[in-house]
Amino acid sequence: DAKTTQPNSMESNEEEPVHLPCNHSTISGTDYIHWYRQLPSQGPEYVIHGLTSNVNNRMASLAIAEDRKSSTLILHRATLRDAAVYYCIQNQAGTALIFGKGTTLSVSS
Amino acid sequence: GAVVSQHPSWVICKSGTSVKIECRSLDFQATTMFWYRQFPKQSLMLMATSNEGSKATYEQGVEKDKFLINHASLTLSTLTVTSAHPEDSSFYICSAQMGVVDSNEQFFGPGTRLTVL
């Protein structure tokens, strides 16, 4: 079973920042936090992952709470192409990713 | 990023026939590949973990004799759905993990839509 909890859905306006929350209260010291997103009829797309420190890449930023029991995926300027289901996953390195229900992000123009 | 391909992208078959789906890592070697299936409006469900040169590990409730997995090389894993039935109709997705475990990144294929008539 998935070990993370996320809101079922969120809405955003185009060109505004989006903060997608995730709770992972059972995380262990060696668990990574991954974010993937999926468009309809496509395979999941890697967004970002981290262990303890905040992470930035060209797609997004990942802010990890000090106690690591929660994290937030930040899309700095949402576009219509960012509308997707976003999955937050905690796992041990080298193990399979177990997907929960994710957050469906809607972006309005 | 690394690229994973799947073939075919979609397939329609008659009930009782077998279907083979290929998953390839195009620009890296994958010591481990994973197979998932996804039913409409549901999340991805892990079916099995496939390690190169060894038998796959199946999740509880997944019939290993029905879903045959072969991982013969570091760039190719295949999933064969044997004696397919309409309830096997689903979106099948593979992912591949780079050989360097510390990277912990897994890359997903585009998926294969299977429809069994």
Short mmCIF file of C-alpha atoms in Angstrom, two decimals:
data_model
loop_
_atom_site.label_atom_id
_atom_site.label_comp_id
_atom_site.label_asym_id
_atom_site.label_seq_id
_atom_site.Cartn_x
_atom_site.Cartn_y
_atom_site.Cartn_z
CA ASP A 1 0.00 0.00 0.00
CA ALA A 2 1.05 3.56 -0.62
CA LYS A 3 2.65 5.21 2.38
CA THR A 4 1.91 8.81 1.47
CA THR A 5 -1.24 10.91 1.61
CA GLN A 6 -2.11 13.67 -0.84
CA PRO A 7 -5.19 15.76 -1.52
CA ASN A 8 -7.36 14.24 -4.23
CA SER A 9 -7.40 17.37 -6.33
CA MET A 10 -6.13 20.93 -6.58
CA GLU A 11 -6.81 23.82 -8.89
CA SER A 12 -4.52 26.52 -10.13
CA ASN A 13 -4.47 29.41 -12.55
CA GLU A 14 -2.01 29.65 -15.37
CA GLU A 15 1.29 31.41 -14.58
CA GLU A 16 0.69 31.21 -10.84
CA PRO A 17 2.78 29.09 -8.46
CA VAL A 18 1.38 25.77 -7.31
CA HIS A 19 2.21 24.06 -4.04
CA LEU A 20 1.31 20.36 -3.93
CA PRO A 21 1.51 18.91 -0.42
CA CYS A 22 2.36 15.37 0.61
CA ASN A 23 2.42 13.69 4.00
CA HIS A 24 4.77 10.77 4.65
CA SER A 25 4.68 10.44 8.42
CA THR A 26 6.13 6.90 8.44
CA ILE A 27 9.23 7.80 6.46
CA SER A 28 12.49 6.24 7.61
CA GLY A 29 15.94 7.80 7.50
CA THR A 30 16.87 6.08 4.25
CA ASP A 31 13.59 6.56 2.35
CA TYR A 32 13.64 8.84 -0.65
CA ILE A 33 10.77 11.11 -1.64
CA HIS A 34 9.85 10.98 -5.31
CA TRP A 35 7.41 12.96 -7.40
CA TYR A 36 6.09 11.75 -10.72
CA ARG A 37 3.27 13.05 -12.87
CA GLN A 38 1.06 11.32 -15.37
CA LEU A 39 -1.00 12.55 -18.28
CA PRO A 40 -3.91 10.43 -19.55
CA SER A 41 -2.82 7.35 -21.50
CA GLN A 42 0.86 8.04 -20.87
CA GLY A 43 3.47 6.56 -18.59
CA PRO A 44 4.48 8.50 -15.49
CA GLU A 45 7.05 11.24 -15.98
CA TYR A 46 9.80 11.83 -13.43
CA VAL A 47 9.57 15.26 -11.81
CA ILE A 48 11.98 15.37 -8.90
CA HIS A 49 13.25 13.42 -5.93
CA GLY A 50 15.12 14.09 -2.71
CA LEU A 51 16.32 12.62 0.55
CA THR A 52 16.82 15.34 3.15
CA SER A 53 17.65 18.67 1.53
CA ASN A 54 15.46 20.80 -0.67
CA VAL A 55 15.97 20.13 -4.36
CA ASN A 56 15.55 22.24 -7.47
CA ASN A 57 15.53 21.28 -11.11
CA ARG A 58 14.24 22.76 -14.35
CA MET A 59 10.75 21.39 -13.75
CA ALA A 60 10.08 22.07 -10.10
CA SER A 61 11.33 22.48 -6.56
CA LEU A 62 10.95 20.04 -3.70
CA ALA A 63 10.73 21.43 -0.20
CA ILE A 64 11.21 18.80 2.50
CA ALA A 65 10.16 19.48 6.07
CA GLU A 66 12.86 19.38 8.70
CA ASP A 67 11.35 16.25 10.29
CA ARG A 68 10.90 14.76 6.77
CA LYS A 69 7.31 13.82 7.52
CA SER A 70 5.96 16.04 4.81
CA SER A 71 7.08 17.68 1.62
CA THR A 72 5.79 20.13 -0.96
CA LEU A 73 6.25 20.06 -4.70
CA ILE A 74 6.43 23.58 -6.06
CA LEU A 75 5.67 24.43 -9.67
CA HIS A 76 6.85 28.00 -9.97
CA ARG A 77 4.61 29.05 -12.85
CA ALA A 78 1.86 26.67 -13.79
CA THR A 79 1.06 26.17 -17.45
CA LEU A 80 -1.78 24.29 -19.06
CA ARG A 81 0.69 21.48 -19.81
CA ASP A 82 1.20 20.98 -16.09
CA ALA A 83 -2.34 19.66 -15.67
CA ALA A 84 -1.81 16.03 -14.67
CA VAL A 85 -2.02 13.57 -11.79
CA TYR A 86 0.91 14.12 -9.45
CA TYR A 87 2.17 11.23 -7.37
CA CYS A 88 4.27 11.57 -4.22
CA ILE A 89 6.08 8.33 -3.34
CA GLN A 90 8.42 7.32 -0.54
CA ASN A 91 10.68 4.34 -1.06
CA GLN A 92 13.98 2.71 -0.28
CA ALA A 93 16.65 3.04 -2.93
CA GLY A 94 16.43 0.28 -5.50
CA THR A 95 12.91 -0.83 -4.65
CA ALA A 96 9.76 -0.51 -6.69
CA LEU A 97 7.72 2.67 -6.60
CA ILE A 98 4.31 2.10 -5.02
CA PHE A 99 1.76 4.55 -6.33
CA GLY A 100 -1.12 5.99 -4.34
CA LYS A 101 -4.05 7.88 -5.82
CA GLY A 102 -2.12 11.09 -6.32
CA THR A 103 -3.37 14.65 -6.72
CA THR A 104 -5.18 15.68 -9.87
CA LEU A 105 -4.02 19.18 -10.73
CA SER A 106 -6.26 21.32 -12.90
CA VAL A 107 -4.88 24.49 -14.46
CA SER A 108 -7.15 27.21 -15.77
CA SER A 109 -6.26 29.89 -18.27
CA GLY B 1 16.67 11.97 -19.12
CA ALA B 2 16.91 8.29 -19.90
CA VAL B 3 14.47 6.81 -22.39
CA VAL B 4 12.39 3.69 -22.01
CA SER B 5 10.35 2.37 -24.91
CA GLN B 6 7.52 -0.13 -25.07
CA HIS B 7 6.27 -2.13 -28.00
CA PRO B 8 3.56 -2.30 -29.09
CA SER B 9 1.89 0.90 -27.93
CA TRP B 10 -1.49 -0.77 -28.30
CA VAL B 11 -2.75 -4.22 -29.15
CA ILE B 12 -6.14 -5.83 -29.67
CA CYS B 13 -6.40 -9.59 -29.43
CA LYS B 14 -8.98 -12.33 -29.22
CA SER B 15 -9.76 -14.06 -25.96
CA GLY B 16 -7.51 -17.08 -25.40
CA THR B 17 -4.52 -15.78 -27.32
CA SER B 18 -1.17 -14.69 -25.88
CA VAL B 19 0.34 -11.24 -26.19
CA LYS B 20 3.97 -10.22 -25.68
CA ILE B 21 4.92 -6.68 -24.61
CA GLU B 22 8.51 -5.48 -24.84
CA CYS B 23 10.19 -2.93 -22.60
CA ARG B 24 13.56 -1.52 -23.63
CA SER B 25 15.94 0.91 -21.99
CA LEU B 26 17.36 2.77 -24.97
CA ASP B 27 20.36 4.63 -23.62
CA PHE B 28 21.24 2.95 -20.35
CA GLN B 29 21.54 -0.47 -18.81
CA ALA B 30 18.78 -1.46 -16.44
CA THR B 31 19.57 -4.11 -13.89
CA THR B 32 16.00 -3.96 -12.62
CA MET B 33 12.75 -3.41 -14.44
CA PHE B 34 9.26 -3.19 -13.01
CA TRP B 35 5.90 -4.00 -14.56
CA TYR B 36 2.69 -2.21 -13.63
CA ARG B 37 -0.86 -2.23 -14.87
CA GLN B 38 -3.40 0.52 -14.64
CA PHE B 39 -7.16 0.20 -14.98
CA PRO B 40 -9.28 3.20 -16.02
CA LYS B 41 -9.39 5.99 -13.42
CA GLN B 42 -7.14 4.03 -11.07
CA SER B 43 -3.54 4.32 -10.04
CA LEU B 44 -0.67 2.14 -11.18
CA MET B 45 -0.50 -1.28 -9.55
CA LEU B 46 2.85 -3.03 -9.31
CA MET B 47 2.74 -6.49 -10.86
CA ALA B 48 6.31 -7.73 -10.65
CA THR B 49 9.97 -6.87 -10.26
CA SER B 50 12.32 -8.20 -12.89
CA ASN B 51 16.07 -8.54 -12.43
CA GLU B 52 18.34 -9.35 -15.34
CA GLY B 53 19.24 -13.02 -15.46
CA SER B 54 16.96 -14.13 -12.65
CA LYS B 55 13.33 -15.02 -12.08
CA ALA B 56 10.86 -12.21 -11.58
CA THR B 57 9.30 -11.50 -8.21
CA TYR B 58 5.53 -11.21 -8.43
CA GLU B 59 3.26 -9.19 -6.18
CA GLN B 60 0.59 -10.94 -4.20
CA GLY B 61 -2.42 -11.78 -6.33
CA VAL B 62 -0.56 -11.67 -9.66
CA GLU B 63 -0.48 -15.06 -11.37
CA LYS B 64 3.06 -15.82 -12.45
CA ASP B 65 1.91 -18.50 -14.90
CA LYS B 66 -0.38 -16.05 -16.60
CA PHE B 67 1.96 -13.07 -16.72
CA LEU B 68 5.31 -14.42 -17.89
CA ILE B 69 8.24 -12.06 -17.44
CA ASN B 70 11.62 -12.50 -19.07
CA HIS B 71 14.58 -10.17 -18.48
CA ALA B 72 17.19 -11.67 -20.74
CA SER B 73 19.44 -8.65 -21.12
CA LEU B 74 20.25 -5.37 -19.41
CA THR B 75 18.15 -3.46 -21.92
CA LEU B 76 15.14 -5.70 -22.52
CA SER B 77 12.35 -7.16 -20.44
CA THR B 78 9.24 -8.79 -21.84
CA LEU B 79 5.80 -9.41 -20.38
CA THR B 80 3.69 -12.13 -21.98
CA VAL B 81 0.02 -12.26 -21.11
CA THR B 82 -0.93 -15.87 -21.72
CA SER B 83 -4.45 -16.96 -22.61
CA ALA B 84 -5.69 -13.41 -22.34
CA HIS B 85 -9.28 -12.71 -21.32
CA PRO B 86 -11.32 -9.49 -21.37
CA GLU B 87 -10.54 -8.84 -17.70
CA ASP B 88 -6.86 -8.60 -18.62
CA SER B 89 -7.63 -5.53 -20.74
CA SER B 90 -5.60 -2.76 -19.17
CA PHE B 91 -2.77 -0.26 -19.61
CA TYR B 92 0.55 -2.02 -18.99
CA ILE B 93 3.53 0.13 -18.07
CA CYS B 94 7.14 -0.78 -17.43
CA SER B 95 9.85 1.14 -15.66
CA ALA B 96 13.60 0.70 -15.65
CA GLN B 97 16.10 1.50 -12.98
CA MET B 98 19.62 2.50 -13.79
CA GLY B 99 22.34 0.19 -12.59
CA VAL B 100 23.67 2.79 -10.18
CA VAL B 101 21.41 2.31 -7.19
CA ASP B 102 22.31 5.61 -5.57
CA SER B 103 20.66 7.48 -8.39
CA ASN B 104 17.40 5.82 -7.41
CA GLU B 105 15.75 7.19 -10.50
CA GLN B 106 13.30 5.05 -12.38
CA PHE B 107 12.18 5.84 -15.88
CA PHE B 108 8.84 4.78 -17.26
CA GLY B 109 7.84 3.60 -20.67
CA PRO B 110 4.90 5.16 -22.52
CA GLY B 111 2.65 2.19 -21.77
CA THR B 112 0.88 -0.48 -23.83
CA ARG B 113 -2.88 -0.51 -24.13
CA LEU B 114 -4.16 -4.09 -24.27
CA THR B 115 -7.72 -4.79 -25.33
CA VAL B 116 -8.94 -8.37 -25.23
CA LEU B 117 -12.12 -9.05 -27.19
#
